[in-house]
């Protein structure tokens, strides 16, 4: 594992990165990938992928196409495509997605619902 | 560019209504009101204490008063200006000292 | 990608609504509404819109800002920048072509200012004008100066352009 933070390459379009010293208290919405290294409280509504890096702390309900969590999420996650919980992440909340991956070492507490018809 | 029709030299004080066409350069002191068709230049030792109405204003020195310009106002890096400015274009250079309001035409996108 | 230089980038399609605080540079290409507080530099790119109360160290506006900006160091509005709001900063740069409407406060600017709505200097009925007193202080001393009829101030004498008058500085408050 490299010394620097593991960054998953966003797939689509422009990159939005919320750096580690940033604290957002409110709502985030958008049509592109979002990488969070800081803290977000409130609500996240994306049409693309959300990457919560290891320094990321989210206290929000998340609605998106894809989520990859390496940091902390407290809130419900609804994804139309996939949710991936990587090692060392910590997620508390319900997850609803057609595909869910939970890596060895991830911490998760909540309900899982893989029965999503039609998605977002 | 209009011909320079007036220069207020360094030791000179002019007090009153200044109006006309042509460019005016102030190296001394000008007080009162100014209504020009062309340009007023306040050189770096110059001082204008007046409300002014003109086409163009360039300040290198001091200016205290309200400004209505038809074309442009430039507040240069050595200038000190206090007043309300109304003009389609206003330039404030790095180092300028300014206090007051500026009103340009600001076209904002819809939905702001 | 990521924060190679510690910069947060808000992409074009992103909308953040709420309060944003941070200790790093921030580039806005999308939209931020609410309050924005940074200890470093805010750059609003041409596609960016900030509709917020902004408090930063430096601010470069090439997009749209609606709201008041307080910067501890500098504010620059570029040629594509458009701002409506008040600026409070020791250094302000407005480039030719920028659009701005609001107040600018750089701190104390020590300049003599014309009275608001200056009086028209000319066309006054011929009143006995007092001799120009060398030490004419303004409104106050309405003492028994027999030279002057009790006038609150010395009206400016009409002057032809270029004429040299005795240099009497009348400081009106």
PDB file of C-alpha atoms in Angstrom, chain C residues 58-165:
ATOM      1  CA  UNK C  58      -7.215  35.771  -0.847  1.00  0.00           C
ATOM      2  CA  UNK C  59      -9.907  35.738  -3.460  1.00  0.00           C
ATOM      3  CA  UNK C  60      -9.635  35.631  -7.246  1.00  0.00           C
ATOM      4  CA  UNK C  61     -12.913  36.105  -9.024  1.00  0.00           C
ATOM      5  CA  UNK C  62     -13.108  35.025 -12.651  1.00  0.00           C
ATOM      6  CA  UNK C  63     -16.695  33.822 -12.363  1.00  0.00           C
ATOM      7  CA  UNK C  64     -19.752  35.116 -10.595  1.00  0.00           C
ATOM      8  CA  UNK C  65     -19.890  36.115  -6.953  1.00  0.00           C
ATOM      9  CA  UNK C  66     -23.032  37.448  -5.334  1.00  0.00           C
ATOM     10  CA  UNK C  67     -22.488  38.247  -1.703  1.00  0.00           C
ATOM     11  CA  UNK C  68     -20.013  40.077   0.496  1.00  0.00           C
ATOM     12  CA  UNK C  69     -16.350  39.168   0.434  1.00  0.00           C
ATOM     13  CA  UNK C  70     -14.013  39.777   3.335  1.00  0.00           C
ATOM     14  CA  UNK C  71     -10.390  38.956   2.586  1.00  0.00           C
ATOM     15  CA  UNK C  72      -7.532  39.410   4.986  1.00  0.00           C
ATOM     16  CA  UNK C  73      -5.069  39.845   2.140  1.00  0.00           C
ATOM     17  CA  UNK C  74      -6.434  40.555  -1.319  1.00  0.00           C
ATOM     18  CA  UNK C  75      -9.332  40.405  -3.712  1.00  0.00           C
ATOM     19  CA  UNK C  76      -8.897  40.393  -7.455  1.00  0.00           C
ATOM     20  CA  UNK C  77     -11.693  40.543 -10.006  1.00  0.00           C
ATOM     21  CA  UNK C  78     -10.438  39.432 -13.397  1.00  0.00           C
ATOM     22  CA  UNK C  79     -11.647  40.381 -16.824  1.00  0.00           C
ATOM     23  CA  UNK C  80     -14.299  37.659 -16.829  1.00  0.00           C
ATOM     24  CA  UNK C  81     -15.250  38.222 -13.229  1.00  0.00           C
ATOM     25  CA  UNK C  82     -18.574  39.595 -12.139  1.00  0.00           C
ATOM     26  CA  UNK C  83     -19.418  40.523  -8.594  1.00  0.00           C
ATOM     27  CA  UNK C  84     -22.277  42.120  -6.755  1.00  0.00           C
ATOM     28  CA  UNK C  85     -21.603  42.729  -3.109  1.00  0.00           C
ATOM     29  CA  UNK C  86     -19.266  44.548  -0.757  1.00  0.00           C
ATOM     30  CA  UNK C  87     -15.546  43.953  -0.572  1.00  0.00           C
ATOM     31  CA  UNK C  88     -13.539  44.404   2.580  1.00  0.00           C
ATOM     32  CA  UNK C  89      -9.829  43.853   2.013  1.00  0.00           C
ATOM     33  CA  UNK C  90      -6.545  45.772   2.270  1.00  0.00           C
ATOM     34  CA  UNK C  91      -5.773  45.083  -1.394  1.00  0.00           C
ATOM     35  CA  UNK C  92      -8.300  45.150  -4.169  1.00  0.00           C
ATOM     36  CA  UNK C  93      -7.554  44.771  -7.839  1.00  0.00           C
ATOM     37  CA  UNK C  94     -10.177  45.259 -10.489  1.00  0.00           C
ATOM     38  CA  UNK C  95      -8.964  44.450 -13.972  1.00  0.00           C
ATOM     39  CA  UNK C  96     -10.242  46.341 -17.010  1.00  0.00           C
ATOM     40  CA  UNK C  97     -13.271  44.483 -18.276  1.00  0.00           C
ATOM     41  CA  UNK C  98     -14.408  43.192 -14.903  1.00  0.00           C
ATOM     42  CA  UNK C  99     -17.925  43.898 -13.653  1.00  0.00           C
ATOM     43  CA  UNK C 100     -18.537  45.034 -10.143  1.00  0.00           C
ATOM     44  CA  UNK C 101     -21.229  46.679  -8.148  1.00  0.00           C
ATOM     45  CA  UNK C 102     -20.895  47.323  -4.447  1.00  0.00           C
ATOM     46  CA  UNK C 103     -18.772  49.017  -1.860  1.00  0.00           C
ATOM     47  CA  UNK C 104     -15.061  48.672  -1.342  1.00  0.00           C
ATOM     48  CA  UNK C 105     -13.490  49.118   2.044  1.00  0.00           C
ATOM     49  CA  UNK C 106      -9.693  49.030   2.202  1.00  0.00           C
ATOM     50  CA  UNK C 107      -9.512  50.528   5.637  1.00  0.00           C
ATOM     51  CA  UNK C 108      -8.694  54.124   6.240  1.00  0.00           C
ATOM     52  CA  UNK C 109      -8.079  56.189   3.122  1.00  0.00           C
ATOM     53  CA  UNK C 110      -7.014  59.654   4.139  1.00  0.00           C
ATOM     54  CA  UNK C 111      -8.324  61.892   1.404  1.00  0.00           C
ATOM     55  CA  UNK C 112     -10.161  65.179   1.465  1.00  0.00           C
ATOM     56  CA  UNK C 113     -13.596  64.657   0.077  1.00  0.00           C
ATOM     57  CA  UNK C 114     -15.984  67.025  -1.628  1.00  0.00           C
ATOM     58  CA  UNK C 115     -19.227  67.632   0.194  1.00  0.00           C
ATOM     59  CA  UNK C 116     -22.047  65.466  -1.039  1.00  0.00           C
ATOM     60  CA  UNK C 117     -24.090  67.101  -3.729  1.00  0.00           C
ATOM     61  CA  UNK C 118     -21.622  69.901  -4.193  1.00  0.00           C
ATOM     62  CA  UNK C 119     -23.140  73.240  -4.449  1.00  0.00           C
ATOM     63  CA  UNK C 120     -22.985  74.933  -7.836  1.00  0.00           C
ATOM     64  CA  UNK C 121     -20.154  77.330  -7.333  1.00  0.00           C
ATOM     65  CA  UNK C 122     -21.335  80.014  -9.682  1.00  0.00           C
ATOM     66  CA  UNK C 123     -24.434  82.152 -10.096  1.00  0.00           C
ATOM     67  CA  UNK C 124     -24.632  83.625  -6.691  1.00  0.00           C
ATOM     68  CA  UNK C 125     -26.211  87.034  -6.214  1.00  0.00           C
ATOM     69  CA  UNK C 126     -23.645  89.655  -5.511  1.00  0.00           C
ATOM     70  CA  UNK C 127     -23.365  89.537  -1.789  1.00  0.00           C
ATOM     71  CA  UNK C 128     -20.753  91.400   0.088  1.00  0.00           C
ATOM     72  CA  UNK C 129     -18.097  88.816   0.288  1.00  0.00           C
ATOM     73  CA  UNK C 130     -15.758  88.862   3.199  1.00  0.00           C
ATOM     74  CA  UNK C 131     -12.119  89.379   2.521  1.00  0.00           C
ATOM     75  CA  UNK C 132     -10.394  86.090   2.308  1.00  0.00           C
ATOM     76  CA  UNK C 133      -9.082  85.451   5.746  1.00  0.00           C
ATOM     77  CA  UNK C 134      -5.778  83.681   5.742  1.00  0.00           C
ATOM     78  CA  UNK C 135      -6.665  81.431   8.611  1.00  0.00           C
ATOM     79  CA  UNK C 136     -10.255  80.817   7.736  1.00  0.00           C
ATOM     80  CA  UNK C 137     -11.432  77.924   9.779  1.00  0.00           C
ATOM     81  CA  UNK C 138     -14.794  76.554   8.751  1.00  0.00           C
ATOM     82  CA  UNK C 139     -18.226  76.768  10.239  1.00  0.00           C
ATOM     83  CA  UNK C 140     -17.488  77.343  13.866  1.00  0.00           C
ATOM     84  CA  UNK C 141     -16.152  80.679  14.827  1.00  0.00           C
ATOM     85  CA  UNK C 142     -19.153  82.862  14.239  1.00  0.00           C
ATOM     86  CA  UNK C 143     -17.665  85.263  16.634  1.00  0.00           C
ATOM     87  CA  UNK C 144     -18.000  88.956  16.193  1.00  0.00           C
ATOM     88  CA  UNK C 145     -15.855  89.259  13.150  1.00  0.00           C
ATOM     89  CA  UNK C 146     -16.914  92.595  11.931  1.00  0.00           C
ATOM     90  CA  UNK C 147     -15.250  91.981   8.646  1.00  0.00           C
ATOM     91  CA  UNK C 148     -17.687  89.256   7.783  1.00  0.00           C
ATOM     92  CA  UNK C 149     -21.433  89.295   7.754  1.00  0.00           C
ATOM     93  CA  UNK C 150     -22.379  86.192   9.693  1.00  0.00           C
ATOM     94  CA  UNK C 151     -21.841  83.596   7.053  1.00  0.00           C
ATOM     95  CA  UNK C 152     -21.371  79.969   7.897  1.00  0.00           C
ATOM     96  CA  UNK C 153     -18.592  79.516   5.405  1.00  0.00           C
ATOM     97  CA  UNK C 154     -16.624  81.282   2.775  1.00  0.00           C
ATOM     98  CA  UNK C 155     -18.248  80.580  -0.568  1.00  0.00           C
ATOM     99  CA  UNK C 156     -15.772  79.742  -3.260  1.00  0.00           C
ATOM    100  CA  UNK C 157     -15.121  82.611  -5.575  1.00  0.00           C
ATOM    101  CA  UNK C 158     -15.754  81.902  -9.229  1.00  0.00           C
ATOM    102  CA  UNK C 159     -12.450  81.462 -10.888  1.00  0.00           C
ATOM    103  CA  UNK C 160     -11.316  81.317 -14.439  1.00  0.00           C
ATOM    104  CA  UNK C 161      -9.447  78.210 -15.354  1.00  0.00           C
ATOM    105  CA  UNK C 162      -5.813  78.524 -14.637  1.00  0.00           C
ATOM    106  CA  UNK C 163      -6.126  81.582 -12.451  1.00  0.00           C
ATOM    107  CA  UNK C 164      -3.933  81.564  -9.427  1.00  0.00           C
ATOM    108  CA  UNK C 165      -5.726  82.504  -6.276  1.00  0.00           C
TER     109      UNK C 165
END
